[in-house]
Amino acid sequence: MNLNSGPIRRLLAVGGVALAGAIALSGCGILDAASDDTEGTDVSSDQFDAAADAAAGDCLPYEVLSDDSSTFAIDCSGDDAFWTITSITADPGLTAAGGDLTDTQAVYDACGEENGAYIPGQPWTDWNMIYDQTTGNVDYLFCIEAIDKPNAEGKTPVTPNTGDCMSSSDVEWFKLDCADAAADTTVTDAIVFDAADWAAPTWTAPPPPARPATTRSPTSPAPAPPRSSASSSRPE
């Protein structure tokens, strides 16, 4: 990761939860890395260097990349702290093509099969990466989880569960205090499926159909008696 080898542009992928709203399990596939007018995706040299010191427990803003081009992680006690890094891996041996990973299973291996899914009662989760736009090499892969606290608008990035309130006008599934004027919807029931049923489905061929039994109708002739293989002798 030599920054002095030339004008290398590194980008931060756009996470699925933060910008895609209710699209679950979308990872970073919505980023158009080749677009020069994509705002908030360029990673400065200082931010790239600072990412080397990032660790689990550090915090990031809602947009993931800070407006301060000199830092990567931010103060967890600040009002702008939205995500917590749960794990970060340098040089994971992955390649991004067009802003998307060529092997997304690596994300779920690192972050868990439920990453990016909306689980009732649980904070949002997502993943992101810093990668080299020229070579496609991923420099850092990191998993993130939303901080379970209300933002400035009183919205908590936790998927509403049974009995929780939310706003029907929200694109993202925030939990709201039921006394909030914007809380116009109450979750009456939340059904949680086992992750094994949806996280990594595998197709199994159905068994072949059973051979139907052969029946004889009342009008069908009786079957001929079985032919004996024994030889007979003539009487003397």
Tab-separated table of N, CA, C and O in Angstrom, residues 152-203:
chain	number	residue	atom	x	y	z
A	152	ALA	N	-30.247	12.853	16.376
A	152	ALA	CA	-30.744	14.193	16.686
A	152	ALA	C	-32.245	14.319	16.445
A	152	ALA	O	-32.900	15.185	17.026
A	153	GLU	N	-32.802	13.450	15.613
A	153	GLU	CA	-34.238	13.485	15.325
A	153	GLU	C	-35.030	12.524	16.213
A	153	GLU	O	-36.234	12.344	16.017
A	154	GLY	N	-34.336	11.905	17.162
A	154	GLY	CA	-35.011	10.983	18.058
A	154	GLY	C	-35.246	9.612	17.465
A	154	GLY	O	-36.010	8.815	18.013
A	155	LYS	N	-34.571	9.303	16.379
A	155	LYS	CA	-34.735	8.018	15.715
A	155	LYS	C	-33.574	7.092	16.080
A	155	LYS	O	-32.412	7.492	16.012
A	156	THR	N	-33.891	5.863	16.452
A	156	THR	CA	-32.883	4.892	16.849
A	156	THR	C	-32.699	3.868	15.738
A	156	THR	O	-33.680	3.260	15.281
A	157	PRO	N	-31.467	3.634	15.278
A	157	PRO	CA	-31.226	2.674	14.188
A	157	PRO	C	-31.310	1.216	14.637
A	157	PRO	O	-30.362	0.451	14.547
A	158	VAL	N	-32.472	0.868	15.131
A	158	VAL	CA	-32.782	-0.496	15.560
A	158	VAL	C	-34.054	-0.905	14.829
A	158	VAL	O	-35.029	-0.145	14.796
A	159	THR	N	-34.066	-2.077	14.241
A	159	THR	CA	-35.254	-2.548	13.531
A	159	THR	C	-36.394	-2.751	14.522
A	159	THR	O	-36.231	-3.463	15.511
A	160	PRO	N	-37.533	-2.106	14.287
A	160	PRO	CA	-38.647	-2.219	15.234
A	160	PRO	C	-39.081	-3.659	15.440
A	160	PRO	O	-39.132	-4.456	14.503
A	161	ASN	N	-39.413	-3.959	16.677
A	161	ASN	CA	-39.886	-5.293	17.053
A	161	ASN	C	-41.346	-5.187	17.486
A	161	ASN	O	-41.920	-4.087	17.491
A	162	THR	N	-41.937	-6.283	17.878
A	162	THR	CA	-43.328	-6.283	18.307
A	162	THR	C	-43.549	-5.285	19.439
A	162	THR	O	-42.836	-5.295	20.438
A	163	GLY	N	-44.505	-4.382	19.245
A	163	GLY	CA	-44.808	-3.364	20.235
A	163	GLY	C	-44.064	-2.059	20.030
A	163	GLY	O	-44.405	-1.049	20.658
A	164	ASP	N	-43.050	-2.054	19.171
A	164	ASP	CA	-42.292	-0.830	18.904
A	164	ASP	C	-43.039	0.051	17.907
A	164	ASP	O	-43.908	-0.408	17.155
A	165	CYS	N	-42.650	1.315	17.897
A	165	CYS	CA	-43.280	2.279	16.999
A	165	CYS	C	-42.280	2.776	15.960
A	165	CYS	O	-41.068	2.763	16.181
A	166	MET	N	-42.817	3.228	14.829
A	166	MET	CA	-42.003	3.725	13.734
A	166	MET	C	-42.823	4.719	12.925
A	166	MET	O	-44.021	4.889	13.158
A	167	SER	N	-42.162	5.356	11.974
A	167	SER	CA	-42.852	6.307	11.107
A	167	SER	C	-42.986	5.716	9.719
A	167	SER	O	-42.013	5.234	9.143
A	168	SER	N	-44.183	5.779	9.163
A	168	SER	CA	-44.422	5.234	7.831
A	168	SER	C	-43.747	6.071	6.754
A	168	SER	O	-43.608	5.619	5.615
A	169	SER	N	-43.307	7.274	7.100
A	169	SER	CA	-42.653	8.136	6.118
A	169	SER	C	-41.148	7.895	6.044
A	169	SER	O	-40.488	8.409	5.139
A	170	ASP	N	-40.608	7.119	6.965
A	170	ASP	CA	-39.178	6.826	6.951
A	170	ASP	C	-38.846	5.799	5.877
A	170	ASP	O	-39.519	4.770	5.760
A	171	VAL	N	-37.804	6.069	5.124
A	171	VAL	CA	-37.334	5.095	4.144
A	171	VAL	C	-36.619	3.959	4.853
A	171	VAL	O	-36.729	2.792	4.472
A	172	GLU	N	-35.883	4.303	5.914
A	172	GLU	CA	-35.154	3.306	6.695
A	172	GLU	C	-35.971	2.927	7.920
A	172	GLU	O	-36.815	3.694	8.381
A	173	TRP	N	-35.717	1.752	8.439
A	173	TRP	CA	-36.499	1.235	9.544
A	173	TRP	C	-35.913	1.665	10.883
A	173	TRP	O	-35.242	0.899	11.568
A	174	PHE	N	-36.202	2.887	11.287
A	174	PHE	CA	-35.810	3.405	12.596
A	174	PHE	C	-36.889	3.048	13.622
A	174	PHE	O	-38.078	2.970	13.303
A	175	LYS	N	-36.447	2.875	14.854
A	175	LYS	CA	-37.391	2.736	15.963
A	175	LYS	C	-37.620	4.107	16.573
A	175	LYS	O	-36.681	4.877	16.768
A	176	LEU	N	-38.867	4.419	16.855
A	176	LEU	CA	-39.221	5.706	17.442
A	176	LEU	C	-39.890	5.509	18.795
A	176	LEU	O	-40.542	4.480	19.039
A	177	ASP	N	-39.737	6.510	19.646
A	177	ASP	CA	-40.504	6.538	20.881
A	177	ASP	C	-41.976	6.654	20.494
A	177	ASP	O	-42.345	7.488	19.668
A	178	CYS	N	-42.828	5.835	21.081
A	178	CYS	CA	-44.235	5.837	20.704
A	178	CYS	C	-44.920	7.165	21.022
A	178	CYS	O	-46.001	7.454	20.481
A	179	ALA	N	-44.290	7.970	21.877
A	179	ALA	CA	-44.862	9.281	22.190
A	179	ALA	C	-44.457	10.338	21.168
A	179	ALA	O	-44.985	11.450	21.181
A	180	ASP	N	-43.550	9.989	20.266
A	180	ASP	CA	-43.101	10.922	19.236
A	180	ASP	C	-44.241	11.203	18.267
A	180	ASP	O	-44.967	10.289	17.863
A	181	ALA	N	-44.391	12.473	17.886
A	181	ALA	CA	-45.477	12.857	16.984
A	181	ALA	C	-45.369	12.165	15.630
A	181	ALA	O	-46.374	11.961	14.946
A	182	ALA	N	-44.144	11.794	15.237
A	182	ALA	CA	-43.946	11.143	13.936
A	182	ALA	C	-44.240	9.653	13.977
A	182	ALA	O	-44.314	9.001	12.927
A	183	ALA	N	-44.419	9.097	15.170
A	183	ALA	CA	-44.658	7.652	15.310
A	183	ALA	C	-46.114	7.356	14.988
A	183	ALA	O	-46.996	7.472	15.838
A	184	ASP	N	-46.378	6.967	13.733
A	184	ASP	CA	-47.743	6.706	13.308
A	184	ASP	C	-48.013	5.225	13.051
A	184	ASP	O	-49.095	4.848	12.608
A	185	THR	N	-47.024	4.380	13.331
A	185	THR	CA	-47.170	2.947	13.065
A	185	THR	C	-46.644	2.148	14.251
A	185	THR	O	-45.572	2.455	14.775
A	186	THR	N	-47.398	1.149	14.647
A	186	THR	CA	-46.978	0.241	15.715
A	186	THR	C	-46.852	-1.168	15.142
A	186	THR	O	-47.740	-1.624	14.422
A	187	VAL	N	-45.757	-1.809	15.451
A	187	VAL	CA	-45.553	-3.181	15.001
A	187	VAL	C	-46.403	-4.103	15.863
A	187	VAL	O	-46.203	-4.198	17.068
A	188	THR	N	-47.358	-4.765	15.238
A	188	THR	CA	-48.238	-5.659	15.994
A	188	THR	C	-47.656	-7.052	16.149
A	188	THR	O	-47.957	-7.750	17.119
A	189	ASP	N	-46.816	-7.452	15.198
A	189	ASP	CA	-46.215	-8.772	15.294
A	189	ASP	C	-45.002	-8.829	14.381
A	189	ASP	O	-45.032	-8.314	13.265
A	190	ALA	N	-43.941	-9.406	14.853
A	190	ALA	CA	-42.723	-9.583	14.060
A	190	ALA	C	-42.366	-11.062	14.071
A	190	ALA	O	-42.219	-11.668	15.127
A	191	ILE	N	-42.262	-11.629	12.895
A	191	ILE	CA	-41.943	-13.046	12.763
A	191	ILE	C	-40.490	-13.177	12.324
A	191	ILE	O	-40.099	-12.628	11.299
A	192	VAL	N	-39.695	-13.844	13.106
A	192	VAL	CA	-38.273	-14.008	12.812
A	192	VAL	C	-38.029	-15.424	12.297
A	192	VAL	O	-38.382	-16.407	12.956
A	193	PHE	N	-37.451	-15.516	11.116
A	193	PHE	CA	-37.102	-16.809	10.543
A	193	PHE	C	-35.656	-17.143	10.905
A	193	PHE	O	-34.813	-16.253	11.030
A	194	ASP	N	-35.392	-18.405	11.047
A	194	ASP	CA	-34.031	-18.843	11.319
A	194	ASP	C	-33.133	-18.454	10.153
A	194	ASP	O	-33.518	-18.594	8.983
A	195	ALA	N	-31.943	-17.955	10.465
A	195	ALA	CA	-31.036	-17.497	9.417
A	195	ALA	C	-30.717	-18.592	8.415
A	195	ALA	O	-30.475	-18.316	7.233
A	196	ALA	N	-30.728	-19.824	8.860
A	196	ALA	CA	-30.411	-20.928	7.953
A	196	ALA	C	-31.436	-21.057	6.838
A	196	ALA	O	-31.158	-21.644	5.799
A	197	ASP	N	-32.630	-20.460	7.050
A	197	ASP	CA	-33.684	-20.569	6.042
A	197	ASP	C	-33.539	-19.545	4.932
A	197	ASP	O	-34.184	-19.665	3.897
A	198	TRP	N	-32.722	-18.489	5.165
A	198	TRP	CA	-32.641	-17.459	4.139
A	198	TRP	C	-31.230	-16.940	3.883
A	198	TRP	O	-30.961	-16.379	2.823
A	199	ALA	N	-30.311	-17.103	4.810
A	199	ALA	CA	-28.993	-16.482	4.653
A	199	ALA	C	-28.187	-17.113	3.533
A	199	ALA	O	-27.569	-16.423	2.737
A	200	ALA	N	-28.171	-18.416	3.467
A	200	ALA	CA	-27.385	-19.106	2.438
A	200	ALA	C	-28.177	-20.301	1.917
A	200	ALA	O	-27.858	-21.448	2.197
A	201	PRO	N	-29.262	-20.001	1.198
A	201	PRO	CA	-30.108	-21.095	0.745
A	201	PRO	C	-29.409	-21.998	-0.262
A	201	PRO	O	-28.619	-21.549	-1.079
A	202	THR	N	-29.653	-23.260	-0.159
A	202	THR	CA	-29.108	-24.221	-1.120
A	202	THR	C	-30.265	-24.976	-1.752
A	202	THR	O	-31.270	-25.266	-1.097
A	203	TRP	N	-30.124	-25.248	-3.034
A	203	TRP	CA	-31.199	-25.930	-3.750
A	203	TRP	C	-30.961	-27.422	-3.719
A	203	TRP	O	-29.866	-27.898	-4.007
